[in-house]
CSV table of C-alpha atoms in Angstrom, one decimal:
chain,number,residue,atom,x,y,z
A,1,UNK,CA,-138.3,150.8,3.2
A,2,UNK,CA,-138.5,148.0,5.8
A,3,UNK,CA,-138.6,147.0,9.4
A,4,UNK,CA,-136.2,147.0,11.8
A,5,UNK,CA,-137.3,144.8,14.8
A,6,UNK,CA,-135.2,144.4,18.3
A,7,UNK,CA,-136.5,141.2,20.0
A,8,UNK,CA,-135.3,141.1,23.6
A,9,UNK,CA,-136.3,138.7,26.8
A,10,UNK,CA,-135.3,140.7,30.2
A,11,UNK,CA,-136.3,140.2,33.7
A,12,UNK,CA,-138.1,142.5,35.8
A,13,UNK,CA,-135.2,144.3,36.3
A,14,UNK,CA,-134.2,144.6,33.1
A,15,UNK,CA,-131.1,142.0,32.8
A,16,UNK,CA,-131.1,140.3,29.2
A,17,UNK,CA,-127.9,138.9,29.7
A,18,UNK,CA,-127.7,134.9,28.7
A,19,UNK,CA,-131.1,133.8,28.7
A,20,UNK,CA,-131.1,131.0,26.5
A,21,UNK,CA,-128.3,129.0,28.6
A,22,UNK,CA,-124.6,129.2,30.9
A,23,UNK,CA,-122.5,128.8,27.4
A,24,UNK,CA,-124.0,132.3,26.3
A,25,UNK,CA,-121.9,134.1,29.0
A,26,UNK,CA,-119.3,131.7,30.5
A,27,UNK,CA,-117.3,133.9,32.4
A,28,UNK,CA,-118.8,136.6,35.2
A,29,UNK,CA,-122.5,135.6,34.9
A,30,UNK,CA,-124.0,133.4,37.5
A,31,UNK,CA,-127.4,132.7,36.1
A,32,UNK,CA,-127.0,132.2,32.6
A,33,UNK,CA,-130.0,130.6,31.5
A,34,UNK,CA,-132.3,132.1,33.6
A,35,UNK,CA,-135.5,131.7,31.0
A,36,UNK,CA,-135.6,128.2,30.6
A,37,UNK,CA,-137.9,127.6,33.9
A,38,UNK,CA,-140.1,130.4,32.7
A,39,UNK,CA,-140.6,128.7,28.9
A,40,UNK,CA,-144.5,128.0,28.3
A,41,UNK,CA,-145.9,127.0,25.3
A,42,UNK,CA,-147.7,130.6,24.8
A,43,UNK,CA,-144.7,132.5,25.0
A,44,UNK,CA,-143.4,130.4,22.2
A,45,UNK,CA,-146.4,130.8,20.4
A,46,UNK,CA,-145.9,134.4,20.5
A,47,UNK,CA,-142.4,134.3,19.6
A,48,UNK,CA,-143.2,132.3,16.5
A,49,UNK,CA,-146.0,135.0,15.5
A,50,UNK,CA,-143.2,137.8,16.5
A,51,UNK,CA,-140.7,135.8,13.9
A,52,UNK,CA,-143.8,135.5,10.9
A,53,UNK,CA,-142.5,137.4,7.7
A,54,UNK,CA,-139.0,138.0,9.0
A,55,UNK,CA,-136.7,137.9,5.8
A,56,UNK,CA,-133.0,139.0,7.2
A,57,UNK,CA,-131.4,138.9,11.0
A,58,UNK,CA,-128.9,141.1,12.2
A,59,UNK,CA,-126.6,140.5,14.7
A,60,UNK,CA,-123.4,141.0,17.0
A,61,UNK,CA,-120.8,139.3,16.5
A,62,UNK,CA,-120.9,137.1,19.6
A,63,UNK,CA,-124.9,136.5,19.2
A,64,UNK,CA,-123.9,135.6,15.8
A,65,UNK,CA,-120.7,133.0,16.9
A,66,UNK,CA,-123.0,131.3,19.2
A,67,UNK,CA,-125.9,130.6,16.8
A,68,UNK,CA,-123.5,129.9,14.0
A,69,UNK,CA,-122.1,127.3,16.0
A,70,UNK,CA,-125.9,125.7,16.9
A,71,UNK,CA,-128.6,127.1,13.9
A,72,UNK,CA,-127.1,125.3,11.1
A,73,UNK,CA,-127.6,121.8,12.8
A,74,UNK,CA,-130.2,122.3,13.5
A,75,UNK,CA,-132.8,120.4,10.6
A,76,UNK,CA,-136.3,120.4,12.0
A,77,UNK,CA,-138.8,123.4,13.6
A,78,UNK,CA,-139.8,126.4,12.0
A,79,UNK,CA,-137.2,129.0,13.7
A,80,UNK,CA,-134.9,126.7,12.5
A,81,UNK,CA,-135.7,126.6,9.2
A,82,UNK,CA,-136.3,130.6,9.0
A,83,UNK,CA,-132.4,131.1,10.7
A,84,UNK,CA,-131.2,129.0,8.4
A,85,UNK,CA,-132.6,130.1,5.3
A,86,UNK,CA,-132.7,133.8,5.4
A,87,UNK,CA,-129.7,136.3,5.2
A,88,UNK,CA,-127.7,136.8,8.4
A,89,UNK,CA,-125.9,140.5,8.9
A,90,UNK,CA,-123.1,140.5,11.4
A,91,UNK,CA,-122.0,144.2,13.4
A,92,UNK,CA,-118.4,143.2,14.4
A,93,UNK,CA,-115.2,145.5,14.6
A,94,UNK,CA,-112.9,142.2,14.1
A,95,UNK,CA,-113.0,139.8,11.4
A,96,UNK,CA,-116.0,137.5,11.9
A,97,UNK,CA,-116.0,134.2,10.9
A,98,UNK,CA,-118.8,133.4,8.4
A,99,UNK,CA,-119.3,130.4,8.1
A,100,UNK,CA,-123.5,130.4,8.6
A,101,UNK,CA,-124.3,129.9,5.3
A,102,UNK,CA,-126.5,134.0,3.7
A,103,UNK,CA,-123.9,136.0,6.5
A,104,UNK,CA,-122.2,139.1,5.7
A,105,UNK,CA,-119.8,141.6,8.1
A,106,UNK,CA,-121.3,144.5,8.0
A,107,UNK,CA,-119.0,147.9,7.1
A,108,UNK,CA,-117.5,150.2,9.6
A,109,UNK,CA,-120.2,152.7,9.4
A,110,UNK,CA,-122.9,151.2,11.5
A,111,UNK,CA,-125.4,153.8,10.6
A,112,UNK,CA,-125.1,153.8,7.0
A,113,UNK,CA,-124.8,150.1,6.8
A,114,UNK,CA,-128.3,149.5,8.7
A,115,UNK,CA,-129.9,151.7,6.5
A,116,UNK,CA,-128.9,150.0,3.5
A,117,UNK,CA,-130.1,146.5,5.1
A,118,UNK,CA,-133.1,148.3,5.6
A,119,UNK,CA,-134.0,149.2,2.0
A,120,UNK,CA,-132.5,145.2,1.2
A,121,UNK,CA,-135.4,143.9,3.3
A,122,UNK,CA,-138.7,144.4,4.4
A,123,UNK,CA,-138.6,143.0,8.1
A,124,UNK,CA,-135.2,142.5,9.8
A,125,UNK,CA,-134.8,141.4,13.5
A,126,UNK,CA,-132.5,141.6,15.7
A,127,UNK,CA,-131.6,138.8,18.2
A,128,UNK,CA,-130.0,138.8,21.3
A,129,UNK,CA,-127.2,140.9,20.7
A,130,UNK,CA,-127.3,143.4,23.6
A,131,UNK,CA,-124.5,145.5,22.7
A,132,UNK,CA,-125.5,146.1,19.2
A,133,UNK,CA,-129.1,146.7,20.5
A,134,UNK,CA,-128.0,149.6,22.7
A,135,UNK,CA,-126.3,151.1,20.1
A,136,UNK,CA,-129.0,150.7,18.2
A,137,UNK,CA,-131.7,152.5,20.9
A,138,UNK,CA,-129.2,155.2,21.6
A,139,UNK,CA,-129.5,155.5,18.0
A,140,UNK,CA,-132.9,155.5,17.2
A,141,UNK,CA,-131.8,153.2,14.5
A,142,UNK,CA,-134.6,150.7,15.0
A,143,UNK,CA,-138.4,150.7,14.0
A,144,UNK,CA,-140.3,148.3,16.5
A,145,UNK,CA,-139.4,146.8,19.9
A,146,UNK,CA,-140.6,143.2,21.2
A,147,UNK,CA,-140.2,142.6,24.8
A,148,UNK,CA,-140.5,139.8,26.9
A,149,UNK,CA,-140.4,140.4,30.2
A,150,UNK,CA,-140.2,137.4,32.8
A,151,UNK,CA,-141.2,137.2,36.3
A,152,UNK,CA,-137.7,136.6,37.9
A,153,UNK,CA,-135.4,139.5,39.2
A,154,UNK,CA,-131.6,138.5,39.3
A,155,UNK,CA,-130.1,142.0,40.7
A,156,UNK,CA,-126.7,141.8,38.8
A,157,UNK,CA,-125.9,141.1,34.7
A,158,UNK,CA,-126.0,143.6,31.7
A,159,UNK,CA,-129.4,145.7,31.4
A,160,UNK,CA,-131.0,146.1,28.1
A,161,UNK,CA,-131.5,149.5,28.5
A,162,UNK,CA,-127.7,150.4,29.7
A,163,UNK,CA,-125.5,154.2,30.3
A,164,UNK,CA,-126.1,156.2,27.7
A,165,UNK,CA,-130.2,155.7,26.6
A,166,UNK,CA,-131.4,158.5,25.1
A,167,UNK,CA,-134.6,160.4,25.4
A,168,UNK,CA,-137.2,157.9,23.2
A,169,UNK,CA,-141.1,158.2,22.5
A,170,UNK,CA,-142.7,155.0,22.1
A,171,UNK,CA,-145.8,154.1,21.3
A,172,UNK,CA,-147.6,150.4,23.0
A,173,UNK,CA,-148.9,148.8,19.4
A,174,UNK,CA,-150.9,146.1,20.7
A,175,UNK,CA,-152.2,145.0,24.1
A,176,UNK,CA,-150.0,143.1,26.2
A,177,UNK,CA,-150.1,139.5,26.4
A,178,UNK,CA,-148.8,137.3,29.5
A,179,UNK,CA,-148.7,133.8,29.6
A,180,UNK,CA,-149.5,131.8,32.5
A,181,UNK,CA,-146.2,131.4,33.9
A,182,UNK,CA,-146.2,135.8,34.5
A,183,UNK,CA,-144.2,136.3,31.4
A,184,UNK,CA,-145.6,139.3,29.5
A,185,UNK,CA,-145.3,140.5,25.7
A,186,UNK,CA,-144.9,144.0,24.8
A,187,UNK,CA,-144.5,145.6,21.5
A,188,UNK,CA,-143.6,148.9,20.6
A,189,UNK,CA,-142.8,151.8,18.1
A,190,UNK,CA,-141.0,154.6,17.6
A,191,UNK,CA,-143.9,157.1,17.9
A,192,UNK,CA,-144.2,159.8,15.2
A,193,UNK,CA,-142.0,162.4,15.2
A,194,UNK,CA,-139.4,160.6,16.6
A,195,UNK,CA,-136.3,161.8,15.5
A,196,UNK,CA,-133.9,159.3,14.2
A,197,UNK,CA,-130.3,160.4,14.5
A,198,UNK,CA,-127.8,157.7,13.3
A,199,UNK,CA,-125.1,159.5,14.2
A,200,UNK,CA,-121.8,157.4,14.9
A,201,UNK,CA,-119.2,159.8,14.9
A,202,UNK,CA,-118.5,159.8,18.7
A,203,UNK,CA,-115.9,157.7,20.2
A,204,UNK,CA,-116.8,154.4,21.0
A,205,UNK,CA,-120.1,154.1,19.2
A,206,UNK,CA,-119.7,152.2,16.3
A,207,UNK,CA,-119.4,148.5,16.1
A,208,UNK,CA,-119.8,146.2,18.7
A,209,UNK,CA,-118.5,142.9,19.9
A,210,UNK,CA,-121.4,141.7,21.7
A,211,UNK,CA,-123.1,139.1,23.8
């Protein structure tokens, strides 16, 4: 059975909305691309290490639309050339458009269909993708938890950890790392014991059409 890794960059307070750039978020977000001043060549060190031995990505739908649309133009760099070449699995209630070369919609059942992507591969992450991530933590249908959290604090914009987290023991797997611009790395677990409930039968917690 394999990995499934959540890789999120927040702020101090928590917002991971549209840190890569404005086009992420369009409408209602004021500060969409709030990491770039924060980038340092150690954080992207670490992100590459984070990324070694990934062989699958899943994804929301609108995560997925936005690096469909940038990924496969993309010829040179090693994230690049991992996106590119690995399988892509898209959580979307509508009917995605595929055209990433490796992606498949995943079915209806969330929890069913993240298990079988777990026994398909050894170490999946997850990108972006906040809605589908929170499902995901309320779930306990995840395995390891990279954060990045950056010295900025913008006070409005969707939290990573949003209504409806659920009681979660994790365990800190290696010592955090900062780079010189105050961003910090933390990893974490599920620690043992954890119950893992994958239950998707309430209302509203299935699929997700996310940012």
């Amino acid at each position: 059975m394999g990995l499934i890794h959540i890789e999120l960059f927040a702020t101090l307070d928590l917002v991971g909305q549209a840190p890569g750039g404005p086009d992420e978020d369009p409408e209602g977000f004021p500060f969409g691309g709030w990491q770039a001043p924060l980038v340092h060549e150690v954080t992207g060190a670490q992100i590459a290490a984070a990324y070694e031995g990934t062989d699958a990505l899943l994804l929301g739908r609108r995560t997925y639309d936005l690096f469909a649309s940038y990924w496969p133009h993309q010829k040179e760099g090693e994230i690049a050339e991992l996106f590119n070449s690995v399988p892509k699995y898209v959580a979307s209630r509508g009917r995605a458009d595929l055209s990433w070369a490796g992606s498949t919609q995943l079915g209806p059942d969330l929890a069913a269909a993240v298990r079988e992507v777990r026994e398909r591969h050894r170490n999946v992450k997850v990108v972006g993708s906040l809605n589908l991530v929170q499902t995901l933590l309320r779930e306990k249908l995840f395995d390891r938890l990279d954060l990045w959290l950056h010295p900025i604090m913008l006070g409005v914009g969707k939290k990573v950890f949003d209504t409806g987290a659920v009681p979660t023991n994790l365990v800190l797997l290696q010592p955090p790392a900062a780079s010189p611009t105050g961003t910090v790395h933390l990893r974490y677990g599920l620690a043992d014991g954890t119950p893992r409930t994958g239950d998707m039968s309430a209302p509203d917690r299935g699929l997700n059409d996310d940012a």
